[in-house]
Coordinates of C-alpha atoms in Angstrom, one line a residue:
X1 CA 11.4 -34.3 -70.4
X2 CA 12.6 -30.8 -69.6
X3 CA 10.8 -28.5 -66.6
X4 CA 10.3 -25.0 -68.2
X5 CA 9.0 -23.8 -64.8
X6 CA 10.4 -20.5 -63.9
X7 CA 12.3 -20.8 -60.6
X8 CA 12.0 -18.4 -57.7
X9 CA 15.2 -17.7 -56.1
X10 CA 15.4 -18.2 -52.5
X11 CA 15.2 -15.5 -50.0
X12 CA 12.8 -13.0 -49.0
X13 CA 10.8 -10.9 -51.2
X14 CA 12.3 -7.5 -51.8
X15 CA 11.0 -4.2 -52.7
X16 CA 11.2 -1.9 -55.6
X17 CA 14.7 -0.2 -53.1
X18 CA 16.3 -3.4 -52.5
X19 CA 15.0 -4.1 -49.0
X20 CA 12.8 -7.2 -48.0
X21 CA 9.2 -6.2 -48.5
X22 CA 7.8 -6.8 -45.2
X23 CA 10.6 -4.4 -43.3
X24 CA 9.3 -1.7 -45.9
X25 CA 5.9 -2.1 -44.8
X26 CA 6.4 -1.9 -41.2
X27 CA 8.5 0.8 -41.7
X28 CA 5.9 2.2 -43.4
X29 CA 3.3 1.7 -41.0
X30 CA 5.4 2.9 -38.3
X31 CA 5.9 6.5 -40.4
X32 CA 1.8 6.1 -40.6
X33 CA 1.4 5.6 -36.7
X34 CA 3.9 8.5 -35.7
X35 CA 2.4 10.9 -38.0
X36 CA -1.1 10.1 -36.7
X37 CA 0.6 10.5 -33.0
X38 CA 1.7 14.1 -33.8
X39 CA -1.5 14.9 -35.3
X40 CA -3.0 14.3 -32.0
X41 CA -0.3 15.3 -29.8
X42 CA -1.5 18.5 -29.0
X43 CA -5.1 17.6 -28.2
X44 CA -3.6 14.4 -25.6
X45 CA -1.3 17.6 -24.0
X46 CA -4.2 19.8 -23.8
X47 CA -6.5 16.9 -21.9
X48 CA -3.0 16.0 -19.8
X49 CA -2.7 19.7 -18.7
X50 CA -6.6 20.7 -18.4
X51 CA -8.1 17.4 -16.7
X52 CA -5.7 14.5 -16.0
X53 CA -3.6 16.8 -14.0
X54 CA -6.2 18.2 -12.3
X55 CA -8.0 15.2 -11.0
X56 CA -4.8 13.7 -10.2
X57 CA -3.9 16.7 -8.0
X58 CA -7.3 16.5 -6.3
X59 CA -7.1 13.2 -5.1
X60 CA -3.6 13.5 -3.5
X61 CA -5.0 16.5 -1.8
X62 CA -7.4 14.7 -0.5
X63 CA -5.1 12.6 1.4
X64 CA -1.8 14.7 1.8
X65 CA -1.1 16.3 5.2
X66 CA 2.2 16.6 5.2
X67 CA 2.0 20.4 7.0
X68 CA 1.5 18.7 10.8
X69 CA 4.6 16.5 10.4
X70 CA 7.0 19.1 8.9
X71 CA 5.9 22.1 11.0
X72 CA 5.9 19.9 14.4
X73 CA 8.3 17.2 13.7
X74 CA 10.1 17.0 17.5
X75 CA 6.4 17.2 18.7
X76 CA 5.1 14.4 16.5
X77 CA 8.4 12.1 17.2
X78 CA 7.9 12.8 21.4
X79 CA 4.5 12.1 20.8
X80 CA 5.1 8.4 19.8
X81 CA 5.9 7.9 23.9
X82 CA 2.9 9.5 24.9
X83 CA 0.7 6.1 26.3
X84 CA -2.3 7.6 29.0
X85 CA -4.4 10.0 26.6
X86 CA -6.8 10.9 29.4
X87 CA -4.0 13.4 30.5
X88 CA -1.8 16.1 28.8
X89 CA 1.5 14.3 27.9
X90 CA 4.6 15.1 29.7
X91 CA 7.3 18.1 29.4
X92 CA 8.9 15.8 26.1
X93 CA 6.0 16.6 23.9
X94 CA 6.2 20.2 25.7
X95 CA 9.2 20.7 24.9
X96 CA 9.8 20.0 21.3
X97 CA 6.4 22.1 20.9
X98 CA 8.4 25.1 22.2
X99 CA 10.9 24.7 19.6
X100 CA 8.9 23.2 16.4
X101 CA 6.7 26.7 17.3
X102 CA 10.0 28.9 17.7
X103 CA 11.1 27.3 14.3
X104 CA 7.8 27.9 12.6
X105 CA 6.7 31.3 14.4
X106 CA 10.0 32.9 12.7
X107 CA 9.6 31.1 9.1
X108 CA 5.7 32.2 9.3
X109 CA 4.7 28.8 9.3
X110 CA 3.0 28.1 13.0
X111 CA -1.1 30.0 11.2
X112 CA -0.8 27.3 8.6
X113 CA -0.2 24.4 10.5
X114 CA -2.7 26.0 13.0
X115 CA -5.5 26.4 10.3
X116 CA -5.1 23.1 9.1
X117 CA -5.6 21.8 12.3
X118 CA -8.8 24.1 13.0
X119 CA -10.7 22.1 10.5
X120 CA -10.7 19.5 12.8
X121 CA -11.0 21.2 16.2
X122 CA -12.1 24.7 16.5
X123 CA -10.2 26.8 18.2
X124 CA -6.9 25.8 17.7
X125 CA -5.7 28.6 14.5
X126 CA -6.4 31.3 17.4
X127 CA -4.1 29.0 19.8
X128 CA -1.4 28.6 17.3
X129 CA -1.4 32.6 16.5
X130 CA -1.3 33.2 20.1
X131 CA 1.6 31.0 20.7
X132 CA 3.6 32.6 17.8
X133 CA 4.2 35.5 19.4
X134 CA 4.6 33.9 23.0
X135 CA 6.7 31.2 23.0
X136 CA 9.9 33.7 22.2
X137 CA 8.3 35.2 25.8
X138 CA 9.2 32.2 27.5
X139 CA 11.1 32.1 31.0
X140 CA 14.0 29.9 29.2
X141 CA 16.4 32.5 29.7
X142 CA 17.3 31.4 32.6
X143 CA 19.4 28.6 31.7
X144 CA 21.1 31.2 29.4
X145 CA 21.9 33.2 32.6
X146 CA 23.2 30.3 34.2
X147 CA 25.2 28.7 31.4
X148 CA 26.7 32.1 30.4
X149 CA 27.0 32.4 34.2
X150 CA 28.7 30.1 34.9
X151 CA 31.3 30.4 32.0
X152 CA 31.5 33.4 29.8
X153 CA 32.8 31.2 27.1
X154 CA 29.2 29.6 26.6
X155 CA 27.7 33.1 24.5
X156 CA 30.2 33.0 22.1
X157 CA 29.4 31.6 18.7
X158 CA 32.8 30.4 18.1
X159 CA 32.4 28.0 21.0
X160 CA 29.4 26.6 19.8
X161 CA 30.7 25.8 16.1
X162 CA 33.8 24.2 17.9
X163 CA 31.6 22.1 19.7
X164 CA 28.9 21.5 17.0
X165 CA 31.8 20.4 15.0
X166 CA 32.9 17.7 16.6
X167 CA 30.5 14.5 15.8
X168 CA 30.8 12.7 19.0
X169 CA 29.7 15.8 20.8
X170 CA 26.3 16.0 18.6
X171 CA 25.9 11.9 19.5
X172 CA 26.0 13.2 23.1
X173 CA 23.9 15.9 23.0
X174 CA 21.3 15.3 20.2
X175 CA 18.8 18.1 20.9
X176 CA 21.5 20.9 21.7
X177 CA 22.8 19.7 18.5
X178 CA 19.4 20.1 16.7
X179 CA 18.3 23.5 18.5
X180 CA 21.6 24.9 17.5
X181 CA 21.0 23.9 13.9
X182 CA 17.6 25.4 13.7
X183 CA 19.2 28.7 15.4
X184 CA 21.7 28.9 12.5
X185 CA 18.7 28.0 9.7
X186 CA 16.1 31.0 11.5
X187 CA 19.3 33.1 11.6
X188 CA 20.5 33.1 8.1
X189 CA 17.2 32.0 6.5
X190 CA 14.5 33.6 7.7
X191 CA 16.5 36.7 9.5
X192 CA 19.1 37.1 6.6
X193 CA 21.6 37.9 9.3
X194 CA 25.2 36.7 10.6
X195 CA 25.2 34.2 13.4
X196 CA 28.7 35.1 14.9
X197 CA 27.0 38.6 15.1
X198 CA 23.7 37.4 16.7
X199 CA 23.2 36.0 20.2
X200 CA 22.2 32.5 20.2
X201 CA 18.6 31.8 21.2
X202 CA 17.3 31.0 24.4
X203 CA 15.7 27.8 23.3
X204 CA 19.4 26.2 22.4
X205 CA 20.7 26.4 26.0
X206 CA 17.0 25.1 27.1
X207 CA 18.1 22.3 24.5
X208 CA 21.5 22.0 26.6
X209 CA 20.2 22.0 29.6
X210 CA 18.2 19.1 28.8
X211 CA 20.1 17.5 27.3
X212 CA 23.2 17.7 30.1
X213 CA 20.9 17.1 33.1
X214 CA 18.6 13.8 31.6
X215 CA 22.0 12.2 30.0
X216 CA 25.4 13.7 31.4
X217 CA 28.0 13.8 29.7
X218 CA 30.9 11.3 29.6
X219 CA 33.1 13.2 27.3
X220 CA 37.2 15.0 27.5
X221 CA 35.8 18.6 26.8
X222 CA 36.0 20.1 29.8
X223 CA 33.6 23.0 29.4
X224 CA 30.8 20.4 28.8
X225 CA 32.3 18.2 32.0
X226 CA 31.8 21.1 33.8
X227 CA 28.6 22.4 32.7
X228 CA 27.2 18.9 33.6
X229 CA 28.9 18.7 36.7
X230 CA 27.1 22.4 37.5
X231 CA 23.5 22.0 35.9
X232 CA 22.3 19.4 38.8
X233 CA 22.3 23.1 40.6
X234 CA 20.5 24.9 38.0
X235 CA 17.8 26.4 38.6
X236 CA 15.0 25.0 36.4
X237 CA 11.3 25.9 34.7
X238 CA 8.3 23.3 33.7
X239 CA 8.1 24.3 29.8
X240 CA 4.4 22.4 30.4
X241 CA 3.2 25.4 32.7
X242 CA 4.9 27.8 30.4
X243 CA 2.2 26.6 27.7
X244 CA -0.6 27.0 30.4
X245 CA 0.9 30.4 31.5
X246 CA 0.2 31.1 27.8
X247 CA -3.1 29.7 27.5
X248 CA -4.5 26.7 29.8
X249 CA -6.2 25.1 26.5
X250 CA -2.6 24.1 25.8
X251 CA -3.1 21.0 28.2
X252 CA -6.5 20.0 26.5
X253 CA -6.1 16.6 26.1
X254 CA -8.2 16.8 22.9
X255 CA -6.0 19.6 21.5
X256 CA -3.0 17.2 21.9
X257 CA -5.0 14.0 20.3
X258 CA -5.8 16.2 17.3
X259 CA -2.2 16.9 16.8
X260 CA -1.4 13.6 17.7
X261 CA -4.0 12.1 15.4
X262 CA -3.2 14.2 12.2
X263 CA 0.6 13.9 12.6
X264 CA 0.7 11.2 9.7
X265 CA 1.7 12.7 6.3
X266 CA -1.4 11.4 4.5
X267 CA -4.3 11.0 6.2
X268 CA -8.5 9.5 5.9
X269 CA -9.3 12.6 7.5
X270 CA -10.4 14.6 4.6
X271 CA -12.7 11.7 3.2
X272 CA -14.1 10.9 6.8
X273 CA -15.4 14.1 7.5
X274 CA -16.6 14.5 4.3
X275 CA -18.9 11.5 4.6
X276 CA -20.0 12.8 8.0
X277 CA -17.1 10.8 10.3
X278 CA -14.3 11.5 12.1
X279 CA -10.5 10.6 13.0
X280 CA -10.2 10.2 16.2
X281 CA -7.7 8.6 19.1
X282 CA -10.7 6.2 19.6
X283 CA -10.7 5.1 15.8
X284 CA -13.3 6.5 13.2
X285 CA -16.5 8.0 14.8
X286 CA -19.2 9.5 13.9
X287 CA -19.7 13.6 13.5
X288 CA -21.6 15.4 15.8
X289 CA -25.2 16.2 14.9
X290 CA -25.0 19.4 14.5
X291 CA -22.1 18.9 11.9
X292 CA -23.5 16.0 9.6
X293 CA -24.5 17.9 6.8
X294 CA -22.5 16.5 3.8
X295 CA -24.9 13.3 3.4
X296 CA -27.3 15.1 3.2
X297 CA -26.0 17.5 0.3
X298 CA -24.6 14.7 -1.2
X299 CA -28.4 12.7 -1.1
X300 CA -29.8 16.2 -2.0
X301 CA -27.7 16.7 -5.1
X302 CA -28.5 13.7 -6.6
X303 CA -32.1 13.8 -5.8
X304 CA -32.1 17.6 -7.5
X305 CA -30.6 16.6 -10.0
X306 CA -32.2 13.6 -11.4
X307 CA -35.7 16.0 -10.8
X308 CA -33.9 18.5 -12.9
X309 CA -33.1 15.9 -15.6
X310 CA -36.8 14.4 -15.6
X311 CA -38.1 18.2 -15.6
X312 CA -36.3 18.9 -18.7
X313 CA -37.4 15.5 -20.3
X314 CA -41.0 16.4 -20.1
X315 CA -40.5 19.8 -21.3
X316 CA -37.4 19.3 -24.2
X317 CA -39.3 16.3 -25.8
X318 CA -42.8 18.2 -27.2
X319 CA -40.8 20.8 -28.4
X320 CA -37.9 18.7 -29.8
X321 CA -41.1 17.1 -31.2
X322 CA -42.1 19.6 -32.8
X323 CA -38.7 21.2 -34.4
X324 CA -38.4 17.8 -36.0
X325 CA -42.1 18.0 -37.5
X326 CA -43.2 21.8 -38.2
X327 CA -42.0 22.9 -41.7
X328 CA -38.5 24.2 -42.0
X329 CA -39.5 27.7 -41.8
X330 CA -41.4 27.5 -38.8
X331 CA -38.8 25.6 -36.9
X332 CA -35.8 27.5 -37.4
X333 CA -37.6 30.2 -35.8
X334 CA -38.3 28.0 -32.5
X335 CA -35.0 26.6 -32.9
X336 CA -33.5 30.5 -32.4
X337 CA -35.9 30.6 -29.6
X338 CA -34.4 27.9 -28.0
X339 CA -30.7 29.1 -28.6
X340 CA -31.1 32.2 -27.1
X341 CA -30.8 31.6 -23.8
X342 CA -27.1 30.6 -24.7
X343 CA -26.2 34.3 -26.1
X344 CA -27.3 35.8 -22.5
X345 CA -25.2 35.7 -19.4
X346 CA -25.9 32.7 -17.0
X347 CA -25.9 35.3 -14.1
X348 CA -27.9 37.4 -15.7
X349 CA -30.7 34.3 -16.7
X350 CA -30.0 33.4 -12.8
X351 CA -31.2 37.2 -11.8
X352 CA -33.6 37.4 -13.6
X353 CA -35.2 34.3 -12.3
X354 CA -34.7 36.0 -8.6
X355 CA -37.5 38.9 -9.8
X356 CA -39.6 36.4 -11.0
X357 CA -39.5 34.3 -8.5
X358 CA -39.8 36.2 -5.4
X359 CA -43.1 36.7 -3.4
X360 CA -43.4 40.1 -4.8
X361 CA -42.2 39.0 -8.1
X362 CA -44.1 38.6 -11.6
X363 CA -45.3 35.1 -11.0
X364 CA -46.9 35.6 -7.2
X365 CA -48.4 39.0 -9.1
X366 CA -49.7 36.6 -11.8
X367 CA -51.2 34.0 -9.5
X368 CA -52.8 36.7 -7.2
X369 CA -54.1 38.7 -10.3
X370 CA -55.7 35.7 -11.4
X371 CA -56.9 34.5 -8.0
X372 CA -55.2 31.5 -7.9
X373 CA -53.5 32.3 -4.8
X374 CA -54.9 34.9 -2.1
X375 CA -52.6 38.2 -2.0
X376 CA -51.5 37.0 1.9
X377 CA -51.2 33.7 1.2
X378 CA -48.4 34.2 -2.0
X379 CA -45.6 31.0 -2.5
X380 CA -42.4 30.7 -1.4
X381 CA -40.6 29.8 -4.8
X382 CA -36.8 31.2 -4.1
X383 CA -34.2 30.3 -1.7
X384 CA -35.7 26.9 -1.5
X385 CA -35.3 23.4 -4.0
X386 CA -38.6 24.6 -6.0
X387 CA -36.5 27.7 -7.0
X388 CA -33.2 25.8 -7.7
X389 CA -35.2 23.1 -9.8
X390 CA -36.9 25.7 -11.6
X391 CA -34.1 28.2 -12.8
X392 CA -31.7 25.4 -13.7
X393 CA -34.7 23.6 -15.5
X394 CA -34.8 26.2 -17.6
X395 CA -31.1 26.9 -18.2
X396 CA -30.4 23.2 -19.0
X397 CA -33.5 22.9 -21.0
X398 CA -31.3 23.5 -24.6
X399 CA -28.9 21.0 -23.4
X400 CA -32.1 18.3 -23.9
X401 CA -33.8 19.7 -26.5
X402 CA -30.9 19.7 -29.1
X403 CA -29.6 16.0 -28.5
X404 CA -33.4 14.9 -29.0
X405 CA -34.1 17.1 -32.0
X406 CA -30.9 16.1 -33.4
X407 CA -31.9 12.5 -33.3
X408 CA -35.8 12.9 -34.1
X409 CA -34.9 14.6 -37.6
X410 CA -33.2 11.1 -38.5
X411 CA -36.7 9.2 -38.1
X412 CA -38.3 9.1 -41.6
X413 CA -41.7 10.2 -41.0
X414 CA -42.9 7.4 -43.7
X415 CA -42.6 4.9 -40.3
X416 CA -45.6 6.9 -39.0
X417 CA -47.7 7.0 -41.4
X418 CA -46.9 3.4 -42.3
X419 CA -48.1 2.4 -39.1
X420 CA -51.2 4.5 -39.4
X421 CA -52.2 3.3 -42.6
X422 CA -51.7 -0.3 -40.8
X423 CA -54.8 0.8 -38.4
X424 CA -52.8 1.7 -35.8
X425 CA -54.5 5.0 -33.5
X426 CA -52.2 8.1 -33.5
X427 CA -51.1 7.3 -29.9
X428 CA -50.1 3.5 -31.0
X429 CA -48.0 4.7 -33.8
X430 CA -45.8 7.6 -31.9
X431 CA -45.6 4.8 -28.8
X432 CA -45.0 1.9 -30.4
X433 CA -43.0 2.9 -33.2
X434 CA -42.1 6.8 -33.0
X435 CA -40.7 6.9 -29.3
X436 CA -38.8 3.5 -29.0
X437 CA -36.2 5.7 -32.1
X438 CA -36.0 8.9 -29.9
X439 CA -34.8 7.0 -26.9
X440 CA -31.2 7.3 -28.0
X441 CA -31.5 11.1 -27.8
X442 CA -33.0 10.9 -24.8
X443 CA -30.3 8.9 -23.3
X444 CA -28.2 11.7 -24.6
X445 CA -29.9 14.4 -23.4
X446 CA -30.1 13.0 -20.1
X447 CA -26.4 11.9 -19.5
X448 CA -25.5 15.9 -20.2
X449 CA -28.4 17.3 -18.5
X450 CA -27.2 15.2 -14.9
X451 CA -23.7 15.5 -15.3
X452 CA -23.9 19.5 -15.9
X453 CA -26.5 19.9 -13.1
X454 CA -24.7 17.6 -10.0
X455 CA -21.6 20.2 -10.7
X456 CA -23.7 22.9 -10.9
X457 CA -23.2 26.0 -8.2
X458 CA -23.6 29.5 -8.9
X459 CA -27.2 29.2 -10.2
X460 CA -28.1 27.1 -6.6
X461 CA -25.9 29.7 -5.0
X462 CA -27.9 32.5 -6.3
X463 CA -31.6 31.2 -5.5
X464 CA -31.4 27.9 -3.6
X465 CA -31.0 29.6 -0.1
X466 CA -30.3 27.0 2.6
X467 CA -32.2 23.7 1.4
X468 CA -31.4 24.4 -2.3
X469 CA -27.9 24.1 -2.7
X470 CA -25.5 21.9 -4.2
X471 CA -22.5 19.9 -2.7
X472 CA -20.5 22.0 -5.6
X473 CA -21.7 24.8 -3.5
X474 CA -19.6 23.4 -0.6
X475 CA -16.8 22.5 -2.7
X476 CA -16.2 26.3 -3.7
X477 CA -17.1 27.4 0.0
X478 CA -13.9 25.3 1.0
X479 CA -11.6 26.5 -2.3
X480 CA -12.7 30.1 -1.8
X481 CA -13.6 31.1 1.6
X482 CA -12.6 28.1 4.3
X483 CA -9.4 27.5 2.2
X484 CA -9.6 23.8 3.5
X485 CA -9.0 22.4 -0.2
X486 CA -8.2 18.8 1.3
X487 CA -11.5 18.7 2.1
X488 CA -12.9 19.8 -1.2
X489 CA -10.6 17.7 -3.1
X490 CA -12.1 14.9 -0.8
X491 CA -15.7 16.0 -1.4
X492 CA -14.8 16.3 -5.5
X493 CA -13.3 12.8 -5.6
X494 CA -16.0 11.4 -4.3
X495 CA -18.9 13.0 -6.2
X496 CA -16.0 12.4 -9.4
X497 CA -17.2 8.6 -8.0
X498 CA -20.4 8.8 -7.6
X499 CA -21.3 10.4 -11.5
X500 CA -18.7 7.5 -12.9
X501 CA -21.0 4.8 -10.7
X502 CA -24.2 6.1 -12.1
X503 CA -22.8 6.1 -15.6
X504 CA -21.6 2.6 -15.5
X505 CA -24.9 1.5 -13.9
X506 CA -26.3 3.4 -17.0
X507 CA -24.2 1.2 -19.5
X508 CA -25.6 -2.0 -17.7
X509 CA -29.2 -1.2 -17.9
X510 CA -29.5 1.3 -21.1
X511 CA -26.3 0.6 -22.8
X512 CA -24.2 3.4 -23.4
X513 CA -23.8 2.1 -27.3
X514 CA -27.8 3.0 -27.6
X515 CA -26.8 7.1 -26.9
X516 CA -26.6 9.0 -29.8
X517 CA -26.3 12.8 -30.4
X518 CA -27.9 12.3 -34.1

């Protein structure tokens, strides 16, 4: 019996061009996916530039402090010897201080690395400027007398690049090899001038000296052999009382921790302080009284904020009610209402609230007028929380009241009167079936309410005074008039933390699936 069955040939299936049929499709989905990426593409770059970046660079400012190491790197590297803190370290630590601040005094470095250091000691950025100008007014000329004394060949350059040439001459004398260095780098770097046309610094034969009389030299050049034959004669200076010449705070011991402390290039410092502790050579302590303040701010922002966010609940949901229920003619009217606060100037909203609020302001008149409150007796409602709370109440207000309207004009009104024709009380039927739909907008409303009112600044700025204000208000402080942005980018990262912690404790108890905007 014969088998008509057509028979498949082996092999994959192919499409209408020839190629197998599932190559095709990926092909083709691939085409799809890279089409879709490029659609997107500028939206990802625009997030990548605008707020990845951004938050990325704030937390490593947070931690960088690289300024102390690279500004004062002899000091930081004599420092490691320094054992007995309860006294000013020894001419070492002295002595590379008088070069690292010769160094940065003439690349106008020495105020930067002294106001960094201010934020953690007062006093020091007035120190640092002072020394600028005097370390160059040091008494190290002598050893340039005496070298250039005793052999005239010792001021010329030429000499000096003979010597700095050969390597087993820079082994032997590792900080005249490094002081010469920096002269040349000051000298053609930050002077733009020649060095064979220049007199070499004082602070290079200083560099010699020590470096001659602590470790001789064992060497066949015989103008070295004989300068360390000839400096056990030399007349010599303490570079230590040279600093307390200049300024007796030089041989603070704390001064000296705080460099010694902040010498690593990333540091805890920033966070530390801005969680009211310290770095210290004892380990992490707490701040002074007197300077524990961000706690607090922090505690007070939060606690602001979420009475901000309940304020605007009570208010926003009667009249989101309402939009969602009055006739359509009737509502868009309110709804313009409530939009017009956007098409005026938050500063202008924020002044205006200042008249109003203020003692002789509209409202005390009011109160008074009506006798509510006797003329002598008026309340303080500006520079204070009430006035914060109140002015950014009502500037956040359209931020609840659209989310909940939004999501309220989606309830079919039938539900209601379902449930009233069930025998259910007007109250029953808006509790037990009107408001359990509306908690999605409310959700809503109060994620973007908190999260714009914890960053909030200029309105606190404006009429919080001193127990109104924001933690954002000290973050700008310290981007705008401090300049200590390690410390703001500390105190950002960690309210950043605090708003993502309070979100994902709102997914685990509301469920961020249940938020909708309509």
């Amino acid at each position: 019996m014969t088998d008509n069955t057509a028979q498949t040939p082996a092999g994959p299936v192919l499409a209408a061009d020839g190629r197998p049929l599932k190559a095709s499709l990926n092909r083709a989905l691939r085409a799809q996916k890279i089409r879709a990426l490029l659609l997107i593409a500028p939206l990802l770059l625009f997030i990548l530039i605008t707020f990845i970046l951004p938050i990325a660079d704030m937390l490593f400012r947070s931690v960088e402090n690289q300024i102390v190491r690279e500004t004062l790197p002899r000091t930081v590297a004599a420092m490691e010897e320094w054992e007995n803190h309860e006294e000013a370290p020894g001419e070492d630590v002295y002595a590379g201080l008088y070069i690292d601040l010769f160094e940065a005094a003439e690349f106008r470095r020495h105020t930067r690395v002294g106001s960094r250091l201010n934020y953690e000691m007062t006093g020091i950025s007035s120190l640092f400027r002072q020394a600028g100008r005097g370390v160059g007014r040091f008494d190290t000329d002598i050893y340039t007398d005496q070298f250039t004394g005793l052999d005239a060949a010792w001021a010329d350059y030429a000499t000096w690049t003979g010597l700095m040439g050969d390597s087993a001459i820079r082994a032997a004398l590792p900080e005249t090899a490094d002081s010469f260095d920096t002269w040349v780098r000051i000298t053609v770097e930050a002077n733009d001038d020649d060095p064979a046309e220049e007199n070499i610094e004082d602070f290079v034969y200083f560099s010699l000296y020590r470096d001659l009389a602590g470790n001789g030299y064992s060497g066949s050049n015989a103008l070295l052999s004989a300068a360390a034959e000839a400096v056990g004669g030399f007349d010599s200076i303490s570079i230590r009382d040279q600093f307390e010449e200049l300024d007796e705070d030089w041989l603070n011991t704390e001064l000296m921790e705080t460099i010694w402390v902040y010498s690593p290039s990333y540091t805890p410092g920033y966070f530390l302080t801005a969680i009211d502790m310290q770095l210290s050579a004892d380990g992490i302590t707490a701040q002074p009284e007197d300077r524990q303040i961000y706690v607090t701010l922090f505690g007070r922002t939060l606690f602001m904020s979420l009475v901000i966010m309940g304020s605007c609940v009570l208010l926003g949901y009667p009249i989101a009610f309402l939009l969602a229920n009055l006739p359509m003619r009737i509502s868009n009217i309110l709804m313009i209402l409530v939009l017009l606060p956007f098409w005026t100037s938050l500063l202008v909203r924020t002044s205006a609230w200042k008249v109003l609020l203020q003692q002789q302001g509209v409202i005390n008149d009011l109160l008074v007028w009506v006798g509510l409150v006797a003329d002598d007796s008026r309340l303080q409602l500006i520079n204070n929380q009430t006035g914060t709370i109140i002015a950014m109440t009502h500037i956040l207000l359209p931020f609840m009241i659209l989310p909940l309207y939004s999501v309220m004009q989606t309830i079919p009104p039938t539900y209601v009167r379902a449930a009233k024709s069930l025998g259910a009380t007007d109250w029953t039927a808006f509790w037990r079936v009107y408001f359990p739909q509306s908690i999605p907008g409310i959700g809503a409303g109060c994620i973007l309410v908190f999260i714009l009112a914890i960053g909030y600044y200029i309105t606190p700025e404006l009429v919080g005074g001193r127990t109104g204000t924001f933690i954002s208000n000290r973050i700008a402080y310290h981007i705008s008039s401090s300049l200590n942005w390690g410390l703001a980018a500390a105190l950002g990262s960690i309210l950043l933390g605090v708003v993502l912690i309070l979100y994902w404790i709102y997914d685990r108890i509301v469920g961020i699936d249940n938020v909708k905007l309509g």
